[in-house]
């Protein structure tokens, strides 16, 4: 197995000099001593602390992935400016994410279904073929021949008028930069965060704006580094017929939203 070369020490020295910062100025910005910065830049520190990685990323406005994996001194000034503007090459799924799939006896891709009880394990097993092989899988007619599809459950009222509890069928998004503003997607987040079904807009600051179809729910932002996968909405299945919104339903949803907010605070 080839070992990934790490460029962090050379990169922070290169970026510091590019910004014409002295070691004293840079160390002060990072909240560390000059001797520690010198050790980081010279490669004497083999395992930088997570807070040092995060602080360097924030100061130079370049993702931790790029600080670690890309030899920044060898790319053009234009590309550096694109990285600083949030157009990070690691937002392109082909460079970072390898999608595990399962196939049927005819070597055609299955469509896996992620039931509610499997959601907690998906963040850890989404790249594991054995985990995926244990999921329910099936095929549906009239799906496009190109692309990889999965079905996800939805919960909550944030995406009304799509009925609560609907099952949404989505296509895997490899290159996030190709998404149009307010694209409707399932967002798979890191750690213990839940899947969310939102309208997405990729922002220049390296963040993703998440908006609900239901205007009673406030939009919010997450760093792209917190996102594992994006699946763009194709269609949904539901046993409910969408109802016309009434004043009473709006009040009901508002009360439900307030209850959810109070539960999160407690």
Short mmCIF file of C-alpha atoms in Angstrom, two decimals:
data_model
loop_
_atom_site.label_atom_id
_atom_site.label_comp_id
_atom_site.label_asym_id
_atom_site.label_seq_id
_atom_site.Cartn_x
_atom_site.Cartn_y
_atom_site.Cartn_z
CA UNK A 1 0.00 0.00 0.00
CA UNK A 2 1.33 3.45 -0.98
CA UNK A 3 1.85 5.87 1.90
CA UNK A 4 0.18 9.27 1.54
CA UNK A 5 2.78 12.02 1.66
CA UNK A 6 1.94 14.82 4.09
CA UNK A 7 2.76 18.42 3.11
CA UNK A 8 1.49 20.26 6.19
CA UNK A 9 4.82 21.61 7.47
CA UNK A 10 5.97 22.86 4.05
CA UNK A 11 2.53 24.29 3.31
CA UNK A 12 2.20 26.44 6.42
CA UNK A 13 5.69 27.86 5.87
CA UNK A 14 4.89 28.54 2.21
CA UNK A 15 1.55 30.18 3.05
CA UNK A 16 3.06 32.26 5.87
CA UNK A 17 5.78 33.60 3.56
CA UNK A 18 3.22 34.15 0.79
CA UNK A 19 1.30 36.42 3.17
CA UNK A 20 4.57 38.08 4.24
CA UNK A 21 4.05 37.14 7.89
CA UNK A 22 6.96 36.72 10.28
CA UNK A 23 7.08 33.68 12.53
CA UNK A 24 6.31 35.94 15.49
CA UNK A 25 3.18 37.31 13.80
CA UNK A 26 2.01 33.87 12.71
CA UNK A 27 2.65 32.32 16.13
CA UNK A 28 0.67 35.09 17.80
CA UNK A 29 -2.27 34.51 15.43
CA UNK A 30 -2.20 30.80 16.25
CA UNK A 31 -1.86 31.43 19.98
CA UNK A 32 1.35 29.41 20.21
CA UNK A 33 5.03 30.17 20.80
CA UNK A 34 7.51 30.83 18.01
CA UNK A 35 9.47 27.70 18.89
CA UNK A 36 6.38 25.54 18.43
CA UNK A 37 5.63 27.16 15.07
CA UNK A 38 9.23 26.60 14.00
CA UNK A 39 8.85 22.91 14.94
CA UNK A 40 5.65 22.68 12.90
CA UNK A 41 7.23 24.33 9.86
CA UNK A 42 10.41 22.27 10.00
CA UNK A 43 8.53 18.98 10.30
CA UNK A 44 9.88 18.22 13.77
CA UNK A 45 6.29 17.87 14.98
CA UNK A 46 5.18 14.64 13.31
CA UNK A 47 1.60 14.70 14.63
CA UNK A 48 0.24 18.27 14.85
CA UNK A 49 -2.55 18.80 17.35
CA UNK A 50 -6.08 19.02 15.89
CA UNK A 51 -6.45 22.59 17.15
CA UNK A 52 -3.28 23.60 15.27
CA UNK A 53 -4.67 22.09 12.06
CA UNK A 54 -8.00 23.87 12.55
CA UNK A 55 -6.38 27.22 13.38
CA UNK A 56 -4.05 27.07 10.37
CA UNK A 57 -7.03 26.20 8.16
CA UNK A 58 -8.99 29.17 9.52
CA UNK A 59 -6.10 31.63 9.14
CA UNK A 60 -5.24 30.65 5.55
CA UNK A 61 -8.85 29.85 4.55
CA UNK A 62 -7.77 26.52 3.06
CA UNK A 63 -9.22 23.17 4.08
CA UNK A 64 -7.33 20.78 6.32
CA UNK A 65 -7.47 18.18 3.52
CA UNK A 66 -5.56 20.50 1.20
CA UNK A 67 -3.12 21.61 3.90
CA UNK A 68 -2.24 17.97 4.49
CA UNK A 69 -2.45 16.38 1.04
CA UNK A 70 -1.64 19.03 -1.58
CA UNK A 71 1.82 20.48 -2.21
CA UNK A 72 0.55 24.05 -2.42
CA UNK A 73 3.83 25.56 -3.62
CA UNK A 74 3.46 23.60 -6.86
CA UNK A 75 0.04 24.88 -7.87
CA UNK A 76 -0.77 28.17 -9.57
CA UNK A 77 -1.65 31.41 -7.81
CA UNK A 78 -5.06 31.24 -9.49
CA UNK A 79 -5.72 27.81 -7.99
CA UNK A 80 -4.56 29.05 -4.58
CA UNK A 81 -7.05 31.90 -4.78
CA UNK A 82 -9.77 29.43 -5.76
CA UNK A 83 -8.91 27.32 -2.71
CA UNK A 84 -9.09 30.41 -0.48
CA UNK A 85 -12.48 31.26 -2.01
CA UNK A 86 -13.82 27.84 -1.07
CA UNK A 87 -13.50 26.11 -4.45
CA UNK A 88 -11.57 23.28 -2.87
CA UNK A 89 -10.47 20.41 -5.10
CA UNK A 90 -11.54 18.01 -2.35
CA UNK A 91 -15.14 19.07 -2.79
CA UNK A 92 -15.01 16.99 -5.95
CA UNK A 93 -16.17 13.59 -4.83
CA UNK A 94 -14.03 11.73 -7.35
CA UNK A 95 -10.90 12.92 -5.53
CA UNK A 96 -12.04 12.11 -2.01
CA UNK A 97 -14.98 9.73 -1.85
CA UNK A 98 -15.04 6.17 -3.11
CA UNK A 99 -18.66 5.00 -3.24
CA UNK A 100 -19.21 1.38 -2.23
CA UNK A 101 -22.05 -0.34 -4.09
CA UNK A 102 -23.63 -3.78 -4.38
CA UNK A 103 -24.68 -5.52 -7.59
CA UNK A 104 -27.15 -8.25 -8.51
CA UNK A 105 -26.43 -11.57 -10.27
CA UNK A 106 -26.38 -9.75 -13.63
CA UNK A 107 -23.76 -7.29 -12.34
CA UNK A 108 -26.25 -4.42 -12.28
CA UNK A 109 -26.23 -1.98 -9.37
CA UNK A 110 -28.79 -2.55 -6.65
CA UNK A 111 -30.68 0.29 -5.04
CA UNK A 112 -30.18 -0.01 -1.29
CA UNK A 113 -32.76 1.13 1.24
CA UNK A 114 -31.52 2.69 4.48
CA UNK A 115 -34.21 1.88 7.07
CA UNK A 116 -34.53 4.01 10.21
CA UNK A 117 -32.89 1.33 12.37
CA UNK A 118 -29.81 1.34 10.08
CA UNK A 119 -29.33 5.12 10.04
CA UNK A 120 -27.13 5.17 13.14
CA UNK A 121 -24.70 2.69 11.58
CA UNK A 122 -24.63 4.25 8.13
CA UNK A 123 -22.11 6.97 9.00
CA UNK A 124 -19.61 4.28 10.02
CA UNK A 125 -20.51 1.69 7.39
CA UNK A 126 -21.29 3.77 4.30
CA UNK A 127 -17.99 2.69 2.66
CA UNK A 128 -18.16 -0.92 3.86
CA UNK A 129 -19.46 -3.36 1.21
CA UNK A 130 -20.41 -5.88 3.92
CA UNK A 131 -22.56 -3.30 5.72
CA UNK A 132 -24.24 -2.33 2.43
CA UNK A 133 -24.79 -5.98 1.48
CA UNK A 134 -26.85 -6.43 4.66
CA UNK A 135 -29.23 -3.60 3.75
CA UNK A 136 -32.57 -4.22 1.98
CA UNK A 137 -32.10 -3.77 -1.78
CA UNK A 138 -34.36 -3.76 -4.77
CA UNK A 139 -34.88 -2.24 -8.20
CA UNK A 140 -37.48 0.16 -9.53
CA UNK A 141 -38.62 0.71 -13.10
CA UNK A 142 -38.13 4.02 -14.91
CA UNK A 143 -35.02 5.09 -13.03
CA UNK A 144 -32.28 6.67 -15.20
CA UNK A 145 -29.69 4.14 -16.34
CA UNK A 146 -26.79 6.35 -15.25
CA UNK A 147 -26.04 7.07 -11.61
CA UNK A 148 -26.25 5.27 -8.27
CA UNK A 149 -29.53 5.47 -6.35
CA UNK A 150 -30.51 4.83 -2.73
CA UNK A 151 -33.73 5.20 -0.79
CA UNK A 152 -33.76 7.08 2.51
CA UNK A 153 -36.51 7.53 5.12
CA UNK A 154 -37.52 11.05 6.11
CA UNK A 155 -38.74 12.23 9.50
CA UNK A 156 -40.13 15.50 10.80
CA UNK A 157 -42.19 18.23 9.18
CA UNK A 158 -39.36 20.40 7.85
CA UNK A 159 -39.85 19.30 4.22
CA UNK A 160 -43.62 19.70 3.93
CA UNK A 161 -45.46 19.58 1.53
CA UNK A 162 -43.53 16.31 0.97
CA UNK A 163 -45.43 14.13 3.47
CA UNK A 164 -43.76 13.35 6.77
CA UNK A 165 -42.37 9.82 6.76
CA UNK A 166 -42.05 9.62 2.97
CA UNK A 167 -39.29 7.50 1.44
CA UNK A 168 -37.12 9.55 -0.90
CA UNK A 169 -35.14 8.12 -3.81
CA UNK A 170 -31.91 9.99 -4.46
CA UNK A 171 -28.94 9.90 -6.86
CA UNK A 172 -25.38 10.00 -5.50
CA UNK A 173 -23.60 13.35 -6.02
CA UNK A 174 -19.89 12.88 -6.78
CA UNK A 175 -18.96 16.49 -7.55
CA UNK A 176 -20.64 18.84 -5.10
CA UNK A 177 -19.67 21.91 -7.12
CA UNK A 178 -22.04 20.83 -9.88
CA UNK A 179 -25.07 21.23 -7.63
CA UNK A 180 -27.27 24.18 -8.48
CA UNK A 181 -28.30 26.54 -5.69
CA UNK A 182 -31.07 25.16 -3.48
CA UNK A 183 -30.76 21.61 -4.80
CA UNK A 184 -32.91 19.21 -2.80
CA UNK A 185 -30.69 16.53 -1.20
CA UNK A 186 -30.28 14.00 1.54
CA UNK A 187 -27.22 15.14 3.52
CA UNK A 188 -25.28 12.47 5.41
CA UNK A 189 -23.41 14.20 8.24
CA UNK A 190 -20.50 12.98 10.35
CA UNK A 191 -20.62 11.56 13.84
CA UNK A 192 -23.91 11.26 15.68
CA UNK A 193 -25.68 13.85 13.54
CA UNK A 194 -28.80 12.65 11.75
CA UNK A 195 -29.45 12.56 8.01
CA UNK A 196 -31.21 15.72 6.90
CA UNK A 197 -33.36 16.34 3.83
CA UNK A 198 -32.76 19.95 2.77
CA UNK A 199 -32.28 22.41 -0.06
CA UNK A 200 -28.53 22.98 -0.40
CA UNK A 201 -26.45 25.91 -1.57
CA UNK A 202 -22.65 25.63 -1.62
CA UNK A 203 -21.12 28.88 -0.37
CA UNK A 204 -17.69 30.40 -1.06
CA UNK A 205 -16.70 30.26 2.60
CA UNK A 206 -16.50 26.45 2.47
CA UNK A 207 -19.92 26.06 4.08
CA UNK A 208 -23.19 24.57 2.92
CA UNK A 209 -26.43 26.48 3.47
CA UNK A 210 -29.28 24.12 4.42
CA UNK A 211 -32.87 25.28 3.95
CA UNK A 212 -36.18 23.53 4.61
CA UNK A 213 -39.11 23.60 2.22
CA UNK A 214 -41.25 24.37 5.26
CA UNK A 215 -40.57 28.06 5.91
CA UNK A 216 -41.32 27.63 9.62
CA UNK A 217 -37.87 26.06 9.97
CA UNK A 218 -34.88 28.40 9.97
CA UNK A 219 -31.99 27.80 7.53
CA UNK A 220 -28.55 27.00 8.94
CA UNK A 221 -25.01 26.32 7.76
CA UNK A 222 -22.59 23.43 8.18
CA UNK A 223 -18.91 23.23 7.14
CA UNK A 224 -18.41 21.01 4.10
CA UNK A 225 -15.92 19.05 6.20
CA UNK A 226 -18.87 17.79 8.30
CA UNK A 227 -20.59 16.24 5.26
CA UNK A 228 -19.93 12.60 4.34
CA UNK A 229 -22.22 12.19 1.34
CA UNK A 230 -24.80 14.07 -0.72
CA UNK A 231 -27.69 12.35 -2.49
CA UNK A 232 -29.79 14.52 -4.82
CA UNK A 233 -33.56 14.10 -4.75
CA UNK A 234 -35.11 12.17 -7.64
CA UNK A 235 -38.56 11.16 -6.41
CA UNK A 236 -40.44 10.02 -3.33
CA UNK A 237 -42.91 7.35 -2.28
CA UNK A 238 -45.62 7.86 0.31
CA UNK A 239 -48.90 6.36 1.40
CA UNK A 240 -50.21 9.84 2.18
CA UNK A 241 -51.70 12.31 -0.27
CA UNK A 242 -50.25 15.81 0.26
CA UNK A 243 -52.87 18.09 1.79
CA UNK A 244 -53.45 21.70 0.96
CA UNK A 245 -51.88 23.86 3.65
CA UNK A 246 -54.43 25.53 5.94
CA UNK A 247 -54.06 28.13 8.68
CA UNK A 248 -54.71 25.41 11.27
CA UNK A 249 -51.98 23.20 9.80
CA UNK A 250 -49.54 26.11 9.81
CA UNK A 251 -50.25 26.68 13.51
CA UNK A 252 -49.80 22.95 14.17
CA UNK A 253 -46.43 22.92 12.40
CA UNK A 254 -45.34 26.06 14.24
CA UNK A 255 -46.16 24.45 17.60
CA UNK A 256 -44.34 21.27 16.54
CA UNK A 257 -41.28 23.31 15.52
CA UNK A 258 -41.25 25.16 18.86
CA UNK A 259 -41.52 21.86 20.73
CA UNK A 260 -38.55 20.46 18.78
CA UNK A 261 -36.48 23.56 19.57
CA UNK A 262 -37.32 23.33 23.30
CA UNK A 263 -36.38 19.63 23.38
CA UNK A 264 -33.01 20.37 21.77
CA UNK A 265 -32.26 23.08 24.34
CA UNK A 266 -33.14 20.82 27.31
#
